[in-house]
PDB file of C-alpha atoms in Angstrom:
ATOM      1  CA  UNK A   1       3.370  16.971 -14.731  1.00  0.00           C
ATOM      2  CA  UNK A   2      -0.360  16.281 -15.186  1.00  0.00           C
ATOM      3  CA  UNK A   3      -2.592  18.939 -14.987  1.00  0.00           C
ATOM      4  CA  UNK A   4      -5.729  16.324 -14.414  1.00  0.00           C
ATOM      5  CA  UNK A   5      -6.018  15.432 -10.743  1.00  0.00           C
ATOM      6  CA  UNK A   6      -8.869  12.992 -11.098  1.00  0.00           C
ATOM      7  CA  UNK A   7      -8.542   9.082 -11.221  1.00  0.00           C
ATOM      8  CA  UNK A   8      -9.024   6.913 -14.095  1.00  0.00           C
ATOM      9  CA  UNK A   9     -10.524   3.019 -13.841  1.00  0.00           C
ATOM     10  CA  UNK A  10     -11.151   1.273 -16.950  1.00  0.00           C
ATOM     11  CA  UNK A  11     -13.639  -1.777 -16.668  1.00  0.00           C
ATOM     12  CA  UNK A  12     -14.101  -4.997 -18.585  1.00  0.00           C
ATOM     13  CA  UNK A  13     -17.127  -6.168 -19.881  1.00  0.00           C
ATOM     14  CA  UNK A  14     -17.350  -9.789 -20.009  1.00  0.00           C
ATOM     15  CA  UNK A  15     -16.018 -11.937 -17.233  1.00  0.00           C
ATOM     16  CA  UNK A  16     -15.381  -8.872 -15.241  1.00  0.00           C
ATOM     17  CA  UNK A  17     -18.714  -7.227 -14.924  1.00  0.00           C
ATOM     18  CA  UNK A  18     -20.840  -9.321 -17.063  1.00  0.00           C
ATOM     19  CA  UNK A  19     -21.612 -12.967 -16.351  1.00  0.00           C
ATOM     20  CA  UNK A  20     -20.198 -14.100 -20.111  1.00  0.00           C
ATOM     21  CA  UNK A  21     -20.091 -17.864 -19.123  1.00  0.00           C
ATOM     22  CA  UNK A  22     -24.027 -17.986 -18.440  1.00  0.00           C
ATOM     23  CA  UNK A  23     -24.668 -16.282 -20.984  1.00  0.00           C
ATOM     24  CA  UNK A  24     -22.516 -18.268 -23.650  1.00  0.00           C
ATOM     25  CA  UNK A  25     -23.915 -21.729 -22.287  1.00  0.00           C
ATOM     26  CA  UNK A  26     -27.374 -20.611 -22.737  1.00  0.00           C
ATOM     27  CA  UNK A  27     -26.378 -19.443 -26.377  1.00  0.00           C
ATOM     28  CA  UNK A  28     -24.536 -22.750 -27.003  1.00  0.00           C
ATOM     29  CA  UNK A  29     -28.063 -24.875 -25.762  1.00  0.00           C
ATOM     30  CA  UNK A  30     -30.116 -23.166 -28.237  1.00  0.00           C
ATOM     31  CA  UNK A  31     -27.877 -24.496 -30.687  1.00  0.00           C
ATOM     32  CA  UNK A  32     -27.810 -28.026 -29.259  1.00  0.00           C
ATOM     33  CA  UNK A  33     -24.496 -28.050 -28.095  1.00  0.00           C
ATOM     34  CA  UNK A  34     -22.702 -27.785 -24.719  1.00  0.00           C
ATOM     35  CA  UNK A  35     -19.824 -25.515 -23.675  1.00  0.00           C
ATOM     36  CA  UNK A  36     -18.781 -28.013 -20.554  1.00  0.00           C
ATOM     37  CA  UNK A  37     -18.761 -26.606 -16.772  1.00  0.00           C
ATOM     38  CA  UNK A  38     -17.478 -23.417 -15.784  1.00  0.00           C
ATOM     39  CA  UNK A  39     -14.182 -24.779 -13.913  1.00  0.00           C
ATOM     40  CA  UNK A  40     -13.218 -26.434 -17.128  1.00  0.00           C
ATOM     41  CA  UNK A  41     -14.199 -23.669 -19.416  1.00  0.00           C
ATOM     42  CA  UNK A  42     -11.632 -21.285 -17.126  1.00  0.00           C
ATOM     43  CA  UNK A  43      -9.059 -23.671 -17.898  1.00  0.00           C
ATOM     44  CA  UNK A  44      -9.015 -23.836 -21.513  1.00  0.00           C
ATOM     45  CA  UNK A  45      -6.727 -21.624 -23.852  1.00  0.00           C
ATOM     46  CA  UNK A  46      -8.544 -18.593 -25.481  1.00  0.00           C
ATOM     47  CA  UNK A  47      -8.635 -20.564 -28.860  1.00  0.00           C
ATOM     48  CA  UNK A  48     -10.843 -23.401 -27.349  1.00  0.00           C
ATOM     49  CA  UNK A  49     -13.046 -21.674 -25.078  1.00  0.00           C
ATOM     50  CA  UNK A  50     -15.629 -22.000 -27.542  1.00  0.00           C
ATOM     51  CA  UNK A  51     -15.027 -25.525 -28.805  1.00  0.00           C
ATOM     52  CA  UNK A  52     -15.409 -27.171 -25.477  1.00  0.00           C
ATOM     53  CA  UNK A  53     -13.396 -30.148 -23.697  1.00  0.00           C
ATOM     54  CA  UNK A  54     -12.553 -33.379 -24.934  1.00  0.00           C
ATOM     55  CA  UNK A  55     -15.997 -34.293 -24.478  1.00  0.00           C
ATOM     56  CA  UNK A  56     -17.951 -31.692 -26.089  1.00  0.00           C
ATOM     57  CA  UNK A  57     -15.202 -30.653 -28.901  1.00  0.00           C
ATOM     58  CA  UNK A  58     -16.065 -33.003 -31.578  1.00  0.00           C
ATOM     59  CA  UNK A  59     -19.788 -32.267 -31.538  1.00  0.00           C
ATOM     60  CA  UNK A  60     -19.191 -28.468 -31.201  1.00  0.00           C
ATOM     61  CA  UNK A  61     -16.646 -28.554 -34.318  1.00  0.00           C
ATOM     62  CA  UNK A  62     -18.885 -30.180 -36.374  1.00  0.00           C
ATOM     63  CA  UNK A  63     -21.771 -27.580 -35.720  1.00  0.00           C
ATOM     64  CA  UNK A  64     -19.549 -24.936 -35.635  1.00  0.00           C
ATOM     65  CA  UNK A  65     -17.795 -25.517 -39.204  1.00  0.00           C
ATOM     66  CA  UNK A  66     -19.174 -22.987 -41.827  1.00  0.00           C
ATOM     67  CA  UNK A  67     -19.952 -19.322 -41.707  1.00  0.00           C
ATOM     68  CA  UNK A  68     -23.351 -19.373 -41.846  1.00  0.00           C
ATOM     69  CA  UNK A  69     -23.033 -21.783 -38.560  1.00  0.00           C
ATOM     70  CA  UNK A  70     -20.805 -19.176 -37.127  1.00  0.00           C
ATOM     71  CA  UNK A  71     -23.011 -16.417 -38.172  1.00  0.00           C
ATOM     72  CA  UNK A  72     -25.687 -18.031 -36.355  1.00  0.00           C
ATOM     73  CA  UNK A  73     -24.432 -18.323 -33.056  1.00  0.00           C
ATOM     74  CA  UNK A  74     -23.123 -14.895 -33.284  1.00  0.00           C
ATOM     75  CA  UNK A  75     -26.696 -13.699 -33.578  1.00  0.00           C
ATOM     76  CA  UNK A  76     -27.924 -16.128 -31.146  1.00  0.00           C
ATOM     77  CA  UNK A  77     -25.354 -14.883 -28.567  1.00  0.00           C
ATOM     78  CA  UNK A  78     -26.226 -11.212 -29.464  1.00  0.00           C
ATOM     79  CA  UNK A  79     -29.731 -11.528 -28.640  1.00  0.00           C
ATOM     80  CA  UNK A  80     -28.916 -13.285 -24.963  1.00  0.00           C
ATOM     81  CA  UNK A  81     -26.983 -10.411 -24.520  1.00  0.00           C
ATOM     82  CA  UNK A  82     -29.189  -7.772 -25.350  1.00  0.00           C
ATOM     83  CA  UNK A  83     -32.147  -9.721 -23.512  1.00  0.00           C
ATOM     84  CA  UNK A  84     -31.051 -11.808 -20.960  1.00  0.00           C
ATOM     85  CA  UNK A  85     -27.443 -11.527 -20.108  1.00  0.00           C
ATOM     86  CA  UNK A  86     -26.719 -10.114 -16.140  1.00  0.00           C
ATOM     87  CA  UNK A  87     -23.870  -8.036 -14.640  1.00  0.00           C
ATOM     88  CA  UNK A  88     -22.564 -10.108 -11.766  1.00  0.00           C
ATOM     89  CA  UNK A  89     -23.892  -9.188  -8.532  1.00  0.00           C
ATOM     90  CA  UNK A  90     -22.790  -5.795  -7.027  1.00  0.00           C
ATOM     91  CA  UNK A  91     -21.571  -4.522 -10.209  1.00  0.00           C
ATOM     92  CA  UNK A  92     -24.379  -2.319 -11.125  1.00  0.00           C
ATOM     93  CA  UNK A  93     -24.102  -0.525  -8.187  1.00  0.00           C
ATOM     94  CA  UNK A  94     -20.449   0.149  -8.122  1.00  0.00           C
ATOM     95  CA  UNK A  95     -20.777   1.536 -11.561  1.00  0.00           C
ATOM     96  CA  UNK A  96     -23.169   4.048 -10.369  1.00  0.00           C
ATOM     97  CA  UNK A  97     -21.169   5.016  -8.003  1.00  0.00           C
ATOM     98  CA  UNK A  98     -18.297   5.587 -10.092  1.00  0.00           C
ATOM     99  CA  UNK A  99     -20.455   7.548 -12.716  1.00  0.00           C
ATOM    100  CA  UNK A 100     -21.188   9.510  -9.599  1.00  0.00           C
ATOM    101  CA  UNK A 101     -18.446  10.183  -8.078  1.00  0.00           C
ATOM    102  CA  UNK A 102     -16.818  13.671  -9.551  1.00  0.00           C
ATOM    103  CA  UNK A 103     -13.124  13.111  -9.246  1.00  0.00           C
ATOM    104  CA  UNK A 104     -13.347   9.431 -11.089  1.00  0.00           C
ATOM    105  CA  UNK A 105     -13.355   8.962 -14.811  1.00  0.00           C
ATOM    106  CA  UNK A 106     -14.482   5.612 -15.985  1.00  0.00           C
ATOM    107  CA  UNK A 107     -15.273   3.904 -18.843  1.00  0.00           C
ATOM    108  CA  UNK A 108     -15.323   0.500 -20.515  1.00  0.00           C
ATOM    109  CA  UNK A 109     -12.761  -0.995 -22.889  1.00  0.00           C
ATOM    110  CA  UNK A 110     -14.037  -4.437 -24.329  1.00  0.00           C
ATOM    111  CA  UNK A 111     -13.748  -7.334 -27.185  1.00  0.00           C
ATOM    112  CA  UNK A 112     -16.840  -8.346 -27.192  1.00  0.00           C
ATOM    113  CA  UNK A 113     -17.798 -10.602 -30.228  1.00  0.00           C
ATOM    114  CA  UNK A 114     -21.563  -9.749 -30.408  1.00  0.00           C
ATOM    115  CA  UNK A 115     -23.133  -8.048 -33.560  1.00  0.00           C
ATOM    116  CA  UNK A 116     -23.045  -4.122 -32.849  1.00  0.00           C
ATOM    117  CA  UNK A 117     -21.530  -4.572 -29.893  1.00  0.00           C
ATOM    118  CA  UNK A 118     -21.733  -0.958 -28.702  1.00  0.00           C
ATOM    119  CA  UNK A 119     -25.605  -1.301 -28.977  1.00  0.00           C
ATOM    120  CA  UNK A 120     -25.804  -4.746 -27.638  1.00  0.00           C
ATOM    121  CA  UNK A 121     -24.112  -3.631 -24.113  1.00  0.00           C
ATOM    122  CA  UNK A 122     -25.833  -0.340 -24.326  1.00  0.00           C
ATOM    123  CA  UNK A 123     -29.165  -2.596 -24.001  1.00  0.00           C
ATOM    124  CA  UNK A 124     -27.676  -4.891 -21.504  1.00  0.00           C
ATOM    125  CA  UNK A 125     -26.411  -1.976 -18.884  1.00  0.00           C
ATOM    126  CA  UNK A 126     -29.533   0.068 -19.645  1.00  0.00           C
ATOM    127  CA  UNK A 127     -31.749  -3.407 -18.047  1.00  0.00           C
ATOM    128  CA  UNK A 128     -29.707  -2.741 -15.156  1.00  0.00           C
ATOM    129  CA  UNK A 129     -30.345   0.845 -14.654  1.00  0.00           C
ATOM    130  CA  UNK A 130     -27.012   2.065 -16.415  1.00  0.00           C
ATOM    131  CA  UNK A 131     -26.620   4.354 -19.242  1.00  0.00           C
ATOM    132  CA  UNK A 132     -23.400   3.976 -21.442  1.00  0.00           C
ATOM    133  CA  UNK A 133     -23.600   7.725 -22.577  1.00  0.00           C
ATOM    134  CA  UNK A 134     -23.047   8.409 -18.667  1.00  0.00           C
ATOM    135  CA  UNK A 135     -19.603   6.582 -19.053  1.00  0.00           C
ATOM    136  CA  UNK A 136     -16.210   8.884 -19.916  1.00  0.00           C
ATOM    137  CA  UNK A 137     -15.534   6.542 -22.905  1.00  0.00           C
ATOM    138  CA  UNK A 138     -16.442   3.497 -24.236  1.00  0.00           C
ATOM    139  CA  UNK A 139     -13.513   1.395 -26.648  1.00  0.00           C
ATOM    140  CA  UNK A 140     -14.507  -1.732 -28.750  1.00  0.00           C
ATOM    141  CA  UNK A 141     -11.430  -3.261 -30.051  1.00  0.00           C
ATOM    142  CA  UNK A 142     -10.887  -6.359 -32.675  1.00  0.00           C
ATOM    143  CA  UNK A 143     -10.322  -9.812 -30.754  1.00  0.00           C
ATOM    144  CA  UNK A 144      -6.608  -9.959 -32.260  1.00  0.00           C
ATOM    145  CA  UNK A 145      -5.584  -6.148 -31.180  1.00  0.00           C
ATOM    146  CA  UNK A 146      -4.194  -5.938 -27.433  1.00  0.00           C
ATOM    147  CA  UNK A 147      -5.701  -3.577 -25.085  1.00  0.00           C
ATOM    148  CA  UNK A 148      -1.969  -1.743 -23.843  1.00  0.00           C
ATOM    149  CA  UNK A 149      -2.224   0.457 -26.790  1.00  0.00           C
ATOM    150  CA  UNK A 150      -5.844   1.823 -26.210  1.00  0.00           C
ATOM    151  CA  UNK A 151      -5.426   1.930 -22.665  1.00  0.00           C
ATOM    152  CA  UNK A 152      -2.388   4.346 -22.950  1.00  0.00           C
ATOM    153  CA  UNK A 153      -3.964   6.270 -25.285  1.00  0.00           C
ATOM    154  CA  UNK A 154      -7.178   6.968 -22.685  1.00  0.00           C
ATOM    155  CA  UNK A 155      -5.109   7.584 -19.993  1.00  0.00           C
ATOM    156  CA  UNK A 156      -2.737   9.829 -22.294  1.00  0.00           C
ATOM    157  CA  UNK A 157      -5.645  11.612 -23.758  1.00  0.00           C
ATOM    158  CA  UNK A 158      -7.203  12.409 -20.374  1.00  0.00           C
ATOM    159  CA  UNK A 159      -3.699  13.418 -19.269  1.00  0.00           C
ATOM    160  CA  UNK A 160      -3.835  11.381 -16.109  1.00  0.00           C
ATOM    161  CA  UNK A 161      -0.981  10.266 -13.665  1.00  0.00           C
ATOM    162  CA  UNK A 162      -0.410   6.302 -14.111  1.00  0.00           C
ATOM    163  CA  UNK A 163      -0.501   5.942 -10.231  1.00  0.00           C
ATOM    164  CA  UNK A 164      -3.568   7.029 -10.226  1.00  0.00           C
ATOM    165  CA  UNK A 165      -4.994   4.907 -12.998  1.00  0.00           C
ATOM    166  CA  UNK A 166      -6.706   1.577 -12.509  1.00  0.00           C
ATOM    167  CA  UNK A 167      -7.784  -1.484 -15.013  1.00  0.00           C
ATOM    168  CA  UNK A 168     -10.087  -4.357 -14.098  1.00  0.00           C
ATOM    169  CA  UNK A 169      -9.717  -7.903 -15.859  1.00  0.00           C
ATOM    170  CA  UNK A 170     -10.349 -10.831 -15.854  1.00  0.00           C
ATOM    171  CA  UNK A 171      -7.569 -12.557 -18.157  1.00  0.00           C
ATOM    172  CA  UNK A 172      -3.591 -12.599 -17.740  1.00  0.00           C
ATOM    173  CA  UNK A 173      -3.529 -10.455 -20.878  1.00  0.00           C
ATOM    174  CA  UNK A 174      -5.429  -7.714 -19.023  1.00  0.00           C
ATOM    175  CA  UNK A 175      -2.736  -7.838 -16.364  1.00  0.00           C
ATOM    176  CA  UNK A 176       0.118  -7.351 -19.007  1.00  0.00           C
ATOM    177  CA  UNK A 177      -1.729  -4.491 -20.700  1.00  0.00           C
ATOM    178  CA  UNK A 178      -2.460  -2.656 -17.515  1.00  0.00           C
ATOM    179  CA  UNK A 179       1.407  -3.077 -16.421  1.00  0.00           C
ATOM    180  CA  UNK A 180       2.519  -2.040 -19.934  1.00  0.00           C
ATOM    181  CA  UNK A 181       0.305   1.064 -19.747  1.00  0.00           C
ATOM    182  CA  UNK A 182       1.771   1.802 -16.565  1.00  0.00           C
ATOM    183  CA  UNK A 183      -1.534   1.460 -14.614  1.00  0.00           C
ATOM    184  CA  UNK A 184      -2.380  -0.242 -11.492  1.00  0.00           C
ATOM    185  CA  UNK A 185      -4.586  -3.758 -12.167  1.00  0.00           C
ATOM    186  CA  UNK A 186      -7.751  -4.918 -10.543  1.00  0.00           C
ATOM    187  CA  UNK A 187      -7.721  -8.738 -11.345  1.00  0.00           C
ATOM    188  CA  UNK A 188     -10.679 -11.141 -11.173  1.00  0.00           C
ATOM    189  CA  UNK A 189     -10.843 -14.886 -10.674  1.00  0.00           C
ATOM    190  CA  UNK A 190     -14.737 -15.366 -11.508  1.00  0.00           C
ATOM    191  CA  UNK A 191     -14.313 -14.511 -15.134  1.00  0.00           C
ATOM    192  CA  UNK A 192     -12.327 -16.542 -18.151  1.00  0.00           C
ATOM    193  CA  UNK A 193      -9.762 -17.635 -16.170  1.00  0.00           C
ATOM    194  CA  UNK A 194      -9.257 -19.331 -12.752  1.00  0.00           C
ATOM    195  CA  UNK A 195      -7.213 -18.400  -9.643  1.00  0.00           C
ATOM    196  CA  UNK A 196      -4.887 -21.103 -10.323  1.00  0.00           C
ATOM    197  CA  UNK A 197      -4.157 -20.324 -13.676  1.00  0.00           C
ATOM    198  CA  UNK A 198      -3.584 -16.815 -12.944  1.00  0.00           C
ATOM    199  CA  UNK A 199      -1.341 -17.299 -10.263  1.00  0.00           C
ATOM    200  CA  UNK A 200       0.307 -20.646 -11.363  1.00  0.00           C
ATOM    201  CA  UNK A 201       0.774 -19.934 -14.908  1.00  0.00           C
ATOM    202  CA  UNK A 202       0.605 -16.742 -15.252  1.00  0.00           C
ATOM    203  CA  UNK A 203       2.733 -15.511 -11.997  1.00  0.00           C
ATOM    204  CA  UNK A 204      -0.594 -12.825 -11.541  1.00  0.00           C
ATOM    205  CA  UNK A 205       0.371 -11.513  -7.773  1.00  0.00           C
ATOM    206  CA  UNK A 206      -2.518 -13.415  -5.681  1.00  0.00           C
ATOM    207  CA  UNK A 207      -2.750 -10.221  -3.681  1.00  0.00           C
ATOM    208  CA  UNK A 208      -4.418  -8.360  -6.287  1.00  0.00           C
ATOM    209  CA  UNK A 209      -7.301 -10.879  -7.496  1.00  0.00           C
ATOM    210  CA  UNK A 210     -10.238 -10.879  -5.913  1.00  0.00           C
ATOM    211  CA  UNK A 211     -12.162 -14.442  -6.040  1.00  0.00           C
ATOM    212  CA  UNK A 212     -15.924 -12.998  -6.432  1.00  0.00           C
ATOM    213  CA  UNK A 213     -17.770  -9.683  -7.701  1.00  0.00           C
ATOM    214  CA  UNK A 214     -18.211  -8.675  -4.179  1.00  0.00           C
ATOM    215  CA  UNK A 215     -14.644  -8.692  -3.214  1.00  0.00           C
ATOM    216  CA  UNK A 216     -13.940  -6.560  -6.450  1.00  0.00           C
ATOM    217  CA  UNK A 217     -16.290  -3.948  -5.398  1.00  0.00           C
ATOM    218  CA  UNK A 218     -14.935  -3.706  -2.412  1.00  0.00           C
ATOM    219  CA  UNK A 219     -11.359  -3.825  -3.481  1.00  0.00           C
ATOM    220  CA  UNK A 220     -12.312  -0.344  -5.956  1.00  0.00           C
ATOM    221  CA  UNK A 221     -14.955   1.097  -3.475  1.00  0.00           C
ATOM    222  CA  UNK A 222     -11.665   1.304  -0.959  1.00  0.00           C
ATOM    223  CA  UNK A 223      -8.864   2.208  -3.586  1.00  0.00           C
ATOM    224  CA  UNK A 224     -10.716   4.905  -4.809  1.00  0.00           C
ATOM    225  CA  UNK A 225     -12.226   6.098  -1.799  1.00  0.00           C
ATOM    226  CA  UNK A 226     -15.817   5.496  -2.672  1.00  0.00           C
ATOM    227  CA  UNK A 227     -16.693   3.498   0.484  1.00  0.00           C
ATOM    228  CA  UNK A 228     -19.625   6.158   1.697  1.00  0.00           C
ATOM    229  CA  UNK A 229     -21.343   5.702  -1.740  1.00  0.00           C
ATOM    230  CA  UNK A 230     -23.786   3.239  -2.641  1.00  0.00           C
TER     231      UNK A 230
END
């Protein structure tokens, strides 16, 4: 049925491989705003992620009104991502192992909101000794677009059996997109949504959720039989 016997894994950027919260927190601080602690950040709906909680909301909203204010905020976020933002511990080694594995196809699908996101992530990953050109694919999609279409298109283009295809994500929509495209999800609860929120509110099975980057790396290595690689 499928000519390609390779396995596919699609990585997410913000909150799964990249410590996005720290970058956002640093960006807000430089504009005299507070995003709130990470635990409260994870509990918020996507619309309110960047407006803070009840304590931070009034001041943040005032400073984000107007196109120019938002442009300045995005410009600072872009600078932070390119020069300071970090991959989570162990992620760089995992990505290098995935790239090196001859029977694994690996790439990145992201909604990153910085300016020229491909160049932004290229610089970030380069600081971790990873060349994005070494990936098999890179796709940036608009924030309003669901990932399921992109996941399915990538898998079909590569002619890979859905049973041998995986995605990594940190939000419930990543889980739904994986299931919707016939792929297996690796979910994490250290990114944009908490463990409790994923399980209780969105009914994501606890068995597929990693609570730390180290646990995600271990799960992926085991599933893709990369245990003997760096």
